[in-house]
Coordinates of C-alpha atoms in Angstrom, one line a residue:
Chain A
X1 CA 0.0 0.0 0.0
X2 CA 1.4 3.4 -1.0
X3 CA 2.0 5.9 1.2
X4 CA -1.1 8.3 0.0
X5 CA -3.3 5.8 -0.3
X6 CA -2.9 4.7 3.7
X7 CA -3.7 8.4 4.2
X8 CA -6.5 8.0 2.1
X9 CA -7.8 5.6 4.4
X10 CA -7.2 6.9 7.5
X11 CA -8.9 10.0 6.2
X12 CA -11.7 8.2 4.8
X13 CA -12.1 6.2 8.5
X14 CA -12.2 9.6 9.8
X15 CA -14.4 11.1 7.9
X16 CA -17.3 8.4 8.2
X17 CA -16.7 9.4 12.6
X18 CA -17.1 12.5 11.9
X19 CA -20.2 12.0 9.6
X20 CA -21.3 9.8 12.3
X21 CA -20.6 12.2 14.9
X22 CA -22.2 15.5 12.8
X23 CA -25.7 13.6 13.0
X24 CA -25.7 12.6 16.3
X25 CA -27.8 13.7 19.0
X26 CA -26.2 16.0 22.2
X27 CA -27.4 13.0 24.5
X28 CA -25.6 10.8 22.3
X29 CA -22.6 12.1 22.4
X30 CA -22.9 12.9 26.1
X31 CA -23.3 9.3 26.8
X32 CA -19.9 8.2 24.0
X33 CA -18.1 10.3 26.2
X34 CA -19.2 8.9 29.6
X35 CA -18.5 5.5 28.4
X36 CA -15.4 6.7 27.0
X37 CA -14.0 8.0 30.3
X38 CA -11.8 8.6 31.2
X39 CA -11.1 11.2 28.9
X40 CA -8.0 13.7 29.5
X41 CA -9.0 17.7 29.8
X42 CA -9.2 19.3 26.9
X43 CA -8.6 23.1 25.8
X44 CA -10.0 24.7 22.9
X45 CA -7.9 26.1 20.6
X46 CA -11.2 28.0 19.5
X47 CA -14.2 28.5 21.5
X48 CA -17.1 26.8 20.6
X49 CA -19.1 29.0 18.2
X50 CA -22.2 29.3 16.4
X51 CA -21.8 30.6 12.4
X52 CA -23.4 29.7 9.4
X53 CA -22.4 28.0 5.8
X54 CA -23.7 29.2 2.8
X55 CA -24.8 25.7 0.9
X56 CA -24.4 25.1 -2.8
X57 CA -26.7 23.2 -5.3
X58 CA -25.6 23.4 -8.7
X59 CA -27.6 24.1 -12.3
X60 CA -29.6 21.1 -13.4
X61 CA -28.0 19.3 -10.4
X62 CA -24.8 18.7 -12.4
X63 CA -23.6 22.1 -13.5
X64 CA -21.9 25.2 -12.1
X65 CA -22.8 25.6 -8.5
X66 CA -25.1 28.9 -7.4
X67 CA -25.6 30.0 -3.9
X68 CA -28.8 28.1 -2.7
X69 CA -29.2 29.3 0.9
X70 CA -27.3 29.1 4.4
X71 CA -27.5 27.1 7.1
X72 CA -26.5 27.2 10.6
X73 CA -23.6 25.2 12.5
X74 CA -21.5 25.0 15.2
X75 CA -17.9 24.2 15.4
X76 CA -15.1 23.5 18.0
X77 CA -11.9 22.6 17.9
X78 CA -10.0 21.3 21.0
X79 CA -6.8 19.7 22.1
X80 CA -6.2 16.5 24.7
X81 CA -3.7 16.7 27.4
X82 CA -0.9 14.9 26.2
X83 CA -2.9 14.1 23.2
X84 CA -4.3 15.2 19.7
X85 CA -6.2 17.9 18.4
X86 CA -9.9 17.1 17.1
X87 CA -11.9 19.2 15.4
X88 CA -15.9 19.1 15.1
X89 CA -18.0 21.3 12.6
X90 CA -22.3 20.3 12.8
X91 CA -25.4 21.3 10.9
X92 CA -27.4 23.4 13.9
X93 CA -27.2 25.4 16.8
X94 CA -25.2 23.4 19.7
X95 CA -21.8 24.3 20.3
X96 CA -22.0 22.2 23.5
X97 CA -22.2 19.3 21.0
X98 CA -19.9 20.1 18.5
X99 CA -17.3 20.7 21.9
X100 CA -18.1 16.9 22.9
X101 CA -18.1 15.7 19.0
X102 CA -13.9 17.8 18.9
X103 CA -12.8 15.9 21.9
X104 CA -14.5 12.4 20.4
X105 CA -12.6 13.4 17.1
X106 CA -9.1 13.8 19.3
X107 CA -9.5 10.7 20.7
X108 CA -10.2 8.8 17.6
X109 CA -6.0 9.6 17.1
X110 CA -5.0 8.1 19.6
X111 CA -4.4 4.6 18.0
X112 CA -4.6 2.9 21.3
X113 CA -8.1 4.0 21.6
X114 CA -9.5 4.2 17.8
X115 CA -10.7 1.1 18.2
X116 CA -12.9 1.8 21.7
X117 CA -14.1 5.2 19.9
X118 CA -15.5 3.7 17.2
X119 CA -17.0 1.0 19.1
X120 CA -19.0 3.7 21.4
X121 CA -20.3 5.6 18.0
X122 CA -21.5 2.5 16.9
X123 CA -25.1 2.5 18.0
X124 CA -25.5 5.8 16.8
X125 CA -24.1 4.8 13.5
X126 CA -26.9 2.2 14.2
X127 CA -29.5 3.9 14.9
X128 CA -29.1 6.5 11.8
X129 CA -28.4 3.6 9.5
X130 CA -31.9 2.0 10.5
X131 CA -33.9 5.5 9.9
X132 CA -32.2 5.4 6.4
X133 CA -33.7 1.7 6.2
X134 CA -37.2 2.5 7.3
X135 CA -37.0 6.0 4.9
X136 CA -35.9 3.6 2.0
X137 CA -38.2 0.6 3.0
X138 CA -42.0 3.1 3.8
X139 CA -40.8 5.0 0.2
X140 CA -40.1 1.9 -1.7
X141 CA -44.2 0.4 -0.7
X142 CA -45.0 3.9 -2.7
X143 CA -43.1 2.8 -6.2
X144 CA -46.3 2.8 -8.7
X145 CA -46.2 1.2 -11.9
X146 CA -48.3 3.6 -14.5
X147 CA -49.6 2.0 -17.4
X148 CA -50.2 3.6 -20.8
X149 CA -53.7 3.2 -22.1
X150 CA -54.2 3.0 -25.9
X151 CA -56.4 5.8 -26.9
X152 CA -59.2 5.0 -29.8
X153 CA -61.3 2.2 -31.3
X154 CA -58.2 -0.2 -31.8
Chain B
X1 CA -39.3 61.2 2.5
X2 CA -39.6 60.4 6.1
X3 CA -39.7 62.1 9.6
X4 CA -39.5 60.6 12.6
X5 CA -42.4 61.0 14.7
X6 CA -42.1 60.6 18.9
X7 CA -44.3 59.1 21.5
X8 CA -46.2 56.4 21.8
X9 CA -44.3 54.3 24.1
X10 CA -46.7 53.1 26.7
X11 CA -49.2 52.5 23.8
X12 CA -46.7 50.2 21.5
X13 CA -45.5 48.1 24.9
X14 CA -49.1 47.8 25.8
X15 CA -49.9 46.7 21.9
X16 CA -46.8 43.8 22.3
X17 CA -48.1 42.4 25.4
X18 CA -51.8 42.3 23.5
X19 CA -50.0 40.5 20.7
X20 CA -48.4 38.4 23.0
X21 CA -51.8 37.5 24.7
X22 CA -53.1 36.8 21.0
X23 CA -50.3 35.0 20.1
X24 CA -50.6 32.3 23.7
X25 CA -54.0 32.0 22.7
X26 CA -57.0 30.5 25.1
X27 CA -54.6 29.9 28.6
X28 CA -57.0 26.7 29.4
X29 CA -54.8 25.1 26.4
X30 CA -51.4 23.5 26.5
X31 CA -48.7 26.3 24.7
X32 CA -47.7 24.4 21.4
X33 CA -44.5 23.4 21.0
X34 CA -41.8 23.8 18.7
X35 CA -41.6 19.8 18.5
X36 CA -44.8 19.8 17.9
X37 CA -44.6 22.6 15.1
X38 CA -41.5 20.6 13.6
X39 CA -42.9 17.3 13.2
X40 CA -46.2 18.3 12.5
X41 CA -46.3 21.0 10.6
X42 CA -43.2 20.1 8.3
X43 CA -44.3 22.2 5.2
X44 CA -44.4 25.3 6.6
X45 CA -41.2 25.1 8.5
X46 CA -40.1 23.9 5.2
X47 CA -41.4 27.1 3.7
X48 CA -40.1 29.5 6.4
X49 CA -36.3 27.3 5.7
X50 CA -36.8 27.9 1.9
X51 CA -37.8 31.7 1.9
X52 CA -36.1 32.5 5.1
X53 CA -33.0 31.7 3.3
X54 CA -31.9 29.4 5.9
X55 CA -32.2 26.1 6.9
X56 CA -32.8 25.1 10.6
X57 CA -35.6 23.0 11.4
X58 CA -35.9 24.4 15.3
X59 CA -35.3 28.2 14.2
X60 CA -38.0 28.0 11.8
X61 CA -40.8 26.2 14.2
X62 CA -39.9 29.1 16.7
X63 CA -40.4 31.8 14.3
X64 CA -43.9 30.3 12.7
X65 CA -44.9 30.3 16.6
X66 CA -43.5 33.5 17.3
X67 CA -45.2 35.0 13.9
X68 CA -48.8 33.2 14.6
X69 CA -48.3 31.4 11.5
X70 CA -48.1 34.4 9.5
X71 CA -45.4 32.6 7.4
X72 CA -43.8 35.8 5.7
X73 CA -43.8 37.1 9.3
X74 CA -42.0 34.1 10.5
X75 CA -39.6 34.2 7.3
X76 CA -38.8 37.4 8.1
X77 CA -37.6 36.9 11.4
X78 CA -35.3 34.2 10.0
X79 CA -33.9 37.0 7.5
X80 CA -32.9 39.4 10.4
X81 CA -31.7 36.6 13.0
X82 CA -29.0 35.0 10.1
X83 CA -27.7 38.7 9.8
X84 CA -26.3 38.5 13.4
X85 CA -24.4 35.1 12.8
X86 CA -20.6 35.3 11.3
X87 CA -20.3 33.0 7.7
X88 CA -17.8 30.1 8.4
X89 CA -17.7 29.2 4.5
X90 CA -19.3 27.6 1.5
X91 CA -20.0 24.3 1.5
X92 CA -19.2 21.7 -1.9
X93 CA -22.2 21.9 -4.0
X94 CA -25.2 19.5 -2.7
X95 CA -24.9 16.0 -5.3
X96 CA -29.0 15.6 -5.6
X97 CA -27.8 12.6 -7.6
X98 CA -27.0 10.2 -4.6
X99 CA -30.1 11.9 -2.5
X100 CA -32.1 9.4 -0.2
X101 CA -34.8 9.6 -2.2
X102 CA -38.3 10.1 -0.5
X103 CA -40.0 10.9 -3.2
X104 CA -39.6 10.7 -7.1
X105 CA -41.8 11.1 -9.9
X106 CA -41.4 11.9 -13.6
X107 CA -43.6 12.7 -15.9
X108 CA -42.0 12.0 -18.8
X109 CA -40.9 8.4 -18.2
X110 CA -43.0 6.1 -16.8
X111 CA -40.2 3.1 -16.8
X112 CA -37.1 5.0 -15.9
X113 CA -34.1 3.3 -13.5
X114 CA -35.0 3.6 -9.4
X115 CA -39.0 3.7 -10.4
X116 CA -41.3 6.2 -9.6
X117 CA -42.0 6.9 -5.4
X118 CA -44.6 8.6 -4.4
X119 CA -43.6 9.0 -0.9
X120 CA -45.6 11.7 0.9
X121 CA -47.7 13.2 -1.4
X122 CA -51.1 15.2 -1.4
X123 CA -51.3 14.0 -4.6
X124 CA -53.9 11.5 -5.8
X125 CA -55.6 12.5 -2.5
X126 CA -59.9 12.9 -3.0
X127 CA -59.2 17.1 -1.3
X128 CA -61.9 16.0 1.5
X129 CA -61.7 17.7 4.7
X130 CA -61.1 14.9 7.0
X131 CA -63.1 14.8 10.2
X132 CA -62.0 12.4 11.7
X133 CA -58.5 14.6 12.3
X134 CA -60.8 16.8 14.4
X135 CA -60.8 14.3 17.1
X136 CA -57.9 14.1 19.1
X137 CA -54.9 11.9 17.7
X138 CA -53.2 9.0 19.6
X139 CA -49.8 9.0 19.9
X140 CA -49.0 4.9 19.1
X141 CA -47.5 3.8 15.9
X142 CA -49.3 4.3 12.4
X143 CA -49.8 1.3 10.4
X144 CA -47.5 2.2 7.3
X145 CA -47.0 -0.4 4.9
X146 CA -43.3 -0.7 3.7
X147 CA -41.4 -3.1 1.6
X148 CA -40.9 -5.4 3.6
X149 CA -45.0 -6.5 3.5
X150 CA -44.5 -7.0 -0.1
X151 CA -41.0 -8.3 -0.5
X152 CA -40.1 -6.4 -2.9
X153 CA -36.1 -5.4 -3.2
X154 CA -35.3 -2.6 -0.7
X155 CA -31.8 -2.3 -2.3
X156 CA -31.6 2.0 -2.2
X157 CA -31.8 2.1 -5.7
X158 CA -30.0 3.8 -8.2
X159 CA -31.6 6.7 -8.9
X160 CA -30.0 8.6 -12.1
X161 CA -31.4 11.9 -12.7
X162 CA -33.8 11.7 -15.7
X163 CA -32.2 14.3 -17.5
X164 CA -28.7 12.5 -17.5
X165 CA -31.0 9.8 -19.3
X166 CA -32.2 12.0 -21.9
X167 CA -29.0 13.9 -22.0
X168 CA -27.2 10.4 -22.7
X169 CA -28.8 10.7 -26.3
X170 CA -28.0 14.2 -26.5
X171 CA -31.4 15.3 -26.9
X172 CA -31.4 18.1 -24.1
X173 CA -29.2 21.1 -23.5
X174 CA -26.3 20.1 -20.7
X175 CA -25.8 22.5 -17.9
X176 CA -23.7 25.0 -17.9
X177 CA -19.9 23.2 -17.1
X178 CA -18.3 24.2 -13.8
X179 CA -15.5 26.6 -14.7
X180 CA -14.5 26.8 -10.8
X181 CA -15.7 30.2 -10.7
X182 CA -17.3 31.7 -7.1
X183 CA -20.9 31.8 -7.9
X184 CA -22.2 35.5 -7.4
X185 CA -23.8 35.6 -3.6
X186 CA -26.5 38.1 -3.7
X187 CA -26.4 38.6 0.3
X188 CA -22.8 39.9 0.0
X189 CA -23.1 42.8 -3.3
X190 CA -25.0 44.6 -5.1
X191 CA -27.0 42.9 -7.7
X192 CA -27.1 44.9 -11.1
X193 CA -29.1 43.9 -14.1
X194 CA -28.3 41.5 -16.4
X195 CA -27.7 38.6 -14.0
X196 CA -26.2 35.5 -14.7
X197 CA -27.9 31.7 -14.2
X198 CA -26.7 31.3 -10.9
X199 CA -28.1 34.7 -9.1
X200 CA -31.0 34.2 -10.7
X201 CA -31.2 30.8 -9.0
X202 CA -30.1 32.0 -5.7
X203 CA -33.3 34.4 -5.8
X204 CA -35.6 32.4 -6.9
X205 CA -34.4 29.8 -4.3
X206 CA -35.5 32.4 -1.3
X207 CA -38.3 34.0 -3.5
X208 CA -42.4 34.0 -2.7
X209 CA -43.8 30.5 -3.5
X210 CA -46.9 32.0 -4.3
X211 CA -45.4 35.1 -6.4
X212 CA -43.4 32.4 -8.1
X213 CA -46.6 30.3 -8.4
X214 CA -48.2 33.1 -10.5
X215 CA -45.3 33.7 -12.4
X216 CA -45.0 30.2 -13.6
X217 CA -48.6 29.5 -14.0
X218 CA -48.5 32.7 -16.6
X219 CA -45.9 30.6 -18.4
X220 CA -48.4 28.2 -18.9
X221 CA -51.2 30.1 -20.6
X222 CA -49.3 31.4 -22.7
X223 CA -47.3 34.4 -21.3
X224 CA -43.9 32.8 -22.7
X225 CA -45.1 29.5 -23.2
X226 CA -42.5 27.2 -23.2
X227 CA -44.8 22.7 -23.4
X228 CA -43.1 22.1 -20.1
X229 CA -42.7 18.5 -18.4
X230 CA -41.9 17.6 -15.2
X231 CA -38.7 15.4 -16.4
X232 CA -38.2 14.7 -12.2
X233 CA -39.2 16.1 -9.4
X234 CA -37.2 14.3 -6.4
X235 CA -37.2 15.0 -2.8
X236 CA -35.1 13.7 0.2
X237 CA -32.1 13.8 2.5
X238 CA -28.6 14.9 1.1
X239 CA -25.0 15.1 2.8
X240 CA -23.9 18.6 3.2
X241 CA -19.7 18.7 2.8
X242 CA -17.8 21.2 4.0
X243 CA -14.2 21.8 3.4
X244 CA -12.0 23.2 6.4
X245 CA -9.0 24.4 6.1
X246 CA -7.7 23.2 9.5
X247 CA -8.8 19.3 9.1
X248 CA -7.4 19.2 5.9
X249 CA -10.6 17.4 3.4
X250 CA -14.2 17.4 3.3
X251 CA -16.1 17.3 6.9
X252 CA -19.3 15.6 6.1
X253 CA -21.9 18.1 8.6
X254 CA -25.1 16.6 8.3
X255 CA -27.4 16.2 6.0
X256 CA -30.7 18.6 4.9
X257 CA -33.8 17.9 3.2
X258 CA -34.6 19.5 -0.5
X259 CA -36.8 19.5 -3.6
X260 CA -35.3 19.5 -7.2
X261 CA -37.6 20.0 -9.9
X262 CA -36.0 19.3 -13.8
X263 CA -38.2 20.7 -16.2
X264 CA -38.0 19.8 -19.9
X265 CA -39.1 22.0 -22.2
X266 CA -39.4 22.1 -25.9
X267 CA -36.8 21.9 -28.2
X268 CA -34.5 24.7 -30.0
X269 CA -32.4 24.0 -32.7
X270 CA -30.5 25.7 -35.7
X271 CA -29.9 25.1 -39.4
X272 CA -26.3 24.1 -37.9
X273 CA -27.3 22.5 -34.5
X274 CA -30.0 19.9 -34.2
X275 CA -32.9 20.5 -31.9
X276 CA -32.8 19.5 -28.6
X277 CA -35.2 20.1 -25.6
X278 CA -34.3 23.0 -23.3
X279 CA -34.2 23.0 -19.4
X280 CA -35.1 25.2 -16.3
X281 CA -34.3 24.2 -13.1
X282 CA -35.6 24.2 -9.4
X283 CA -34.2 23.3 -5.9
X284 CA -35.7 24.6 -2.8
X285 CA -35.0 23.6 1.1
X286 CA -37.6 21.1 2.5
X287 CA -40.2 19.3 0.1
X288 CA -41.8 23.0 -1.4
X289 CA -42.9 21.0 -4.6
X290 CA -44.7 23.9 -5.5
X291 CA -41.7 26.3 -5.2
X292 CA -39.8 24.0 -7.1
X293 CA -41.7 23.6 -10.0
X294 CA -42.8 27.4 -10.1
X295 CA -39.1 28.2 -9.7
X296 CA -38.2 25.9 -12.5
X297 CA -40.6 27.7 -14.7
X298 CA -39.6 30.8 -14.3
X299 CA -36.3 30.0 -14.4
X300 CA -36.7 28.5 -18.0
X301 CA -38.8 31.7 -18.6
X302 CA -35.6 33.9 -17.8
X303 CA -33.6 32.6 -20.1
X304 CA -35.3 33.6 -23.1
X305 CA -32.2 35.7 -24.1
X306 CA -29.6 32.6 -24.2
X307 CA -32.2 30.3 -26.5
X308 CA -32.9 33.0 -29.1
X309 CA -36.3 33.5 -27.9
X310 CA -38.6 36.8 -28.3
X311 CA -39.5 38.7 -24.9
X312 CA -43.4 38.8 -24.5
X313 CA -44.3 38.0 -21.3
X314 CA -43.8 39.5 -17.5
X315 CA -42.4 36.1 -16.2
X316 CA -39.3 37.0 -18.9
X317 CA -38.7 40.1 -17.6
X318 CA -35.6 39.5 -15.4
X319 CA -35.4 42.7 -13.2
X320 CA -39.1 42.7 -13.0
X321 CA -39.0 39.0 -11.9
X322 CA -36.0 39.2 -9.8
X323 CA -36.6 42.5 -8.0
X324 CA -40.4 41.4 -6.7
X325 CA -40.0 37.9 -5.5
X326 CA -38.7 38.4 -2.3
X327 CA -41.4 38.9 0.4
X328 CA -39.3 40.2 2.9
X329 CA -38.3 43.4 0.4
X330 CA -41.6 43.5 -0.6
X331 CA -43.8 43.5 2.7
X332 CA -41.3 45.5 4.4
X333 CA -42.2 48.4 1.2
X334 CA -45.7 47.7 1.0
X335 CA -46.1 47.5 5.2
X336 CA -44.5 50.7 5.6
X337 CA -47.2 52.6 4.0
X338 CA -49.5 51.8 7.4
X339 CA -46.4 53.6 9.7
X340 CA -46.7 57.8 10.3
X341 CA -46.4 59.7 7.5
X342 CA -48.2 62.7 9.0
X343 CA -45.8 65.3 7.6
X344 CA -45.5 63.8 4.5
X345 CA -48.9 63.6 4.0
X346 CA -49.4 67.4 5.5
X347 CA -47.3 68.4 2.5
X348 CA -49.5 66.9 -0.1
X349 CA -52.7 69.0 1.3
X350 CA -50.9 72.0 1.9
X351 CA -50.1 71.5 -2.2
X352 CA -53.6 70.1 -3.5
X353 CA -55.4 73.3 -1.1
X354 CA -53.3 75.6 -2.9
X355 CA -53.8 74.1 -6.6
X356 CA -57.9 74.0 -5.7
X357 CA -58.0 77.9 -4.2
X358 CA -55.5 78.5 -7.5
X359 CA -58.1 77.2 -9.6
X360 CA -60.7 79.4 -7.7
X361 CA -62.2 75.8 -7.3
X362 CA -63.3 76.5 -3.7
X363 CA -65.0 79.7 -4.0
X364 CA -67.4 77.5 -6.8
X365 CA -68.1 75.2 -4.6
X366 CA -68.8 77.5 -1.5
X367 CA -71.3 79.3 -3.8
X368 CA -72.8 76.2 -4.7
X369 CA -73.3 75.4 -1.2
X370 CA -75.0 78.6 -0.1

């Protein structure tokens, strides 16, 4: 394995956490980090804040991208005693959450604990992949067949 | 020209705490909440995401509650409450193409790859007022069929856009190619006429559904007609990516819920290029299937110019079009008319008195009266 495509991996790895992390709920993340514990203090190297992003769509869905509208988010960015930086940016108004989603994040570098980390996401990762299922599953009992009826005498 | 007028202080606090009384409602009732606004009265919240210009599902439920479910009221506290917020960035564009599809319909195809999904729809429904919905609703598990009662494949399909299937042929325009360009952000400068594709978008995207509405249906009897079919109309969930700086790639932060609506339209071609059909597009925050089809109308409407058509009709009329759809710009002008305008308006009788004794108008009708 090259070296870029290990970072590729690693990135990818970290990038489904933090998707994982992005859509979970405060009380989730709350409880990750309790089971988790214990965790080392953590600073921020930037408070946790509330902005927003200006999302994109794009012309015809596949062309050049126009503005469409904002959103809001919260971000955070800490760093572990002794350990790694982690960084958190979510959709919405909790910068609480995206505070306890940064520390998740720095722990997930710690190689000796990856492993525990992504065990304690994984009911969330659960729990959002069985919405996705029931979405896919009530939408699918809606799928109509429409027929073409033959106008005229024959 | 305005003047400020003083005064009125204990009358305007007494006015907000009548309001607010209005607002609660009958006491002897539970307060609704914002949960309850969310979940259960999706489509506006959609609406006030779409047209507010901003999406967060617990913002918007607090301002229809605050606004009495005066929508434009509640979108335009959305409008002021983003301005106090710093920008962090732009996300990557949305990719409707790997949506979790909720919905999806063409018109045009009746066989086309992923199927049709009705999802939620009001459509095909009889438009009878319900009664039973008057009667207080339980709160234990609806009986909704899904897939797995039928057995049929609940493999997420594939779901290409239909366009991309008719564009595969080369019978429909492509969209304009990415050049890597900053797309022009209307909130930030100064919009001056002509506009290009994507500011038109990005105000139509936050313009009145029902302005929109009117627009499009005008299109449609023959104000700059242009045989439109729905190609798709899809709606769902989509991953929103964000690219910081300090992480180093794309930070997937969430996902949102939109509309896109693809119309196809009819065909223009040239003794050197051979017809194809033309496009206009739609995407609005939340399922506004309404919004997006109006929008996609309109849009098509707009580009009149680019497809070598003639201008006719209001709905082509791009400063007309652009400069009226938001609701904000416009209730704010057209509310402002009910606010003093005593000196103003002092000025205008002073002038029409003097005009009427210049005329010698008065003394007629002074005689006329003894």
């Amino acid at each position: 394995m090259s070296v870029s495509s290990e970072i590729t991996a690693e990135a990818a790895a970290r990038r489904r956490v933090m998707g994982v992390l992005a859509e979970a709920r405060g009380a989730e993340l709350d409880a990750v980090l309790a089971q988790l514990a214990p965790v080392p203090p953590a600073t921020d190297l930037r408070a946790p804040e509330m902005g927003l992003v200006m999302l994109r769509g794009r012309v015809g869905g596949d062309g050049a991208p126009f503005n469409l509208g904002e959103a809001t988010v919260s971000r955070a960015a800490v760093r572990l005693e002794g350990g790694a930086n982690g960084f958190s940016y979510r959709l919405g108004r909790s910068p609480a959450a995206a505070r306890a989603a940064a520390v998740i994040d720095a722990l997930w570098h710690d190689a000796a604990r990856r492993a525990q980390v992504e065990a304690a996401i994984e009911p969330i990762a659960a729990r959002l992949a069985a919405e996705r299922s029931e979405a896919v599953h009530e939408t699918a009992a809606t799928k109509v067949e429409f027929f073409t009826l033959v106008r005229g005498e024959d | 020209m305005y003047v400020a007028a003083k005064g009125g202080e204990t009358a305007i606090r007494n006015a907000h705490k009548l309001l607010a009384k209005h607002r609660r409602g009958n006491r002897s009732l539970p307060s609704i909440t914002l949960d309850q606004i969310a979940s259960q009265l999706t489509l506006a919240v959609g609406r006030v995401m779409a047209e507010g210009s901003l999406y967060d599902v617990d913002l918007a439920a607090l301002a229809v509650k605050q606004a009495r479910g005066d929508l434009i009221e509640a979108i335009f506290l959305i409008r002021a409450f983003r301005t106090t917020l710093p920008r962090f960035g732009s996300t990557l564009p949305l990719d409707t193409g790997v949506m979790l599809v909720r919905r999806r319909v063409s018109a045009t195809y009746k066989d086309l790859p992923g199927g049709q999904l009705l999802g939620p729809t009001f459509d095909y429904t009889h438009r009878l007022l319900d009664p039973s919905l008057a009667e207080a609703e339980g709160g234990e598990e609806g009986s909704v069929p899904d897939s797995a009662d039928g057995g049929i494949d609940v493999q997420p399909p594939a779901m290409p856009r239909v366009t991309d299937l008719i564009g595969q042929e080369g019978l429909i325009e492509p969209s304009p190619e990415d050049d890597g360009g900053e797309p022009f952000d209307i909130t930030r400068a100064p919009v001056s006429f002509p506009v290009d594709r994507a500011t038109r978008l990005q105000t139509l995207a936050r313009g009145d559904e029902g302005f929109l509405l009117a627009l499009g249906y005008s299109t449609q009897r023959g104000y700059a007609r242009s045989h439109p079919f729905v190609g798709e109309i899809r709606f769902g969930d989509v991953e929103v990516s964000f690219f910081a700086e300090e992480i180093g790639f794309e930070v997937p932060l969430g996902r949102v819920q939109v509309t896109e609506c693809q119309m196809v339209n009819q065909f223009k071609g040239s003794a050197t290029s051979p017809p194809q059909f033309t496009r206009g597009y739609g995407l609005v925050f939340g399922q506004c299937e309404r919004k997006a089809m109006s929008m996609a109308l309109v849009e098509r409407a707009l580009r009149w110019s680019d497809l070598g058509e003639e201008r006719s009709a209001p709905a082509q009329d791009e400063e007309f079009v652009l400069s009226h759809c938001d609701n904000v710009q416009a209730t704010g002008f057209v509310e402002h008319l009910k606010l003093p305008h005593y000196v103003d308006f002092q000025a205008e009788l002073d002038l029409v008195r003097r005009m009427r004794r210049e005329m010698g108008a008065d003394d007629d009708m002074q005689e006329a009266a003894e």
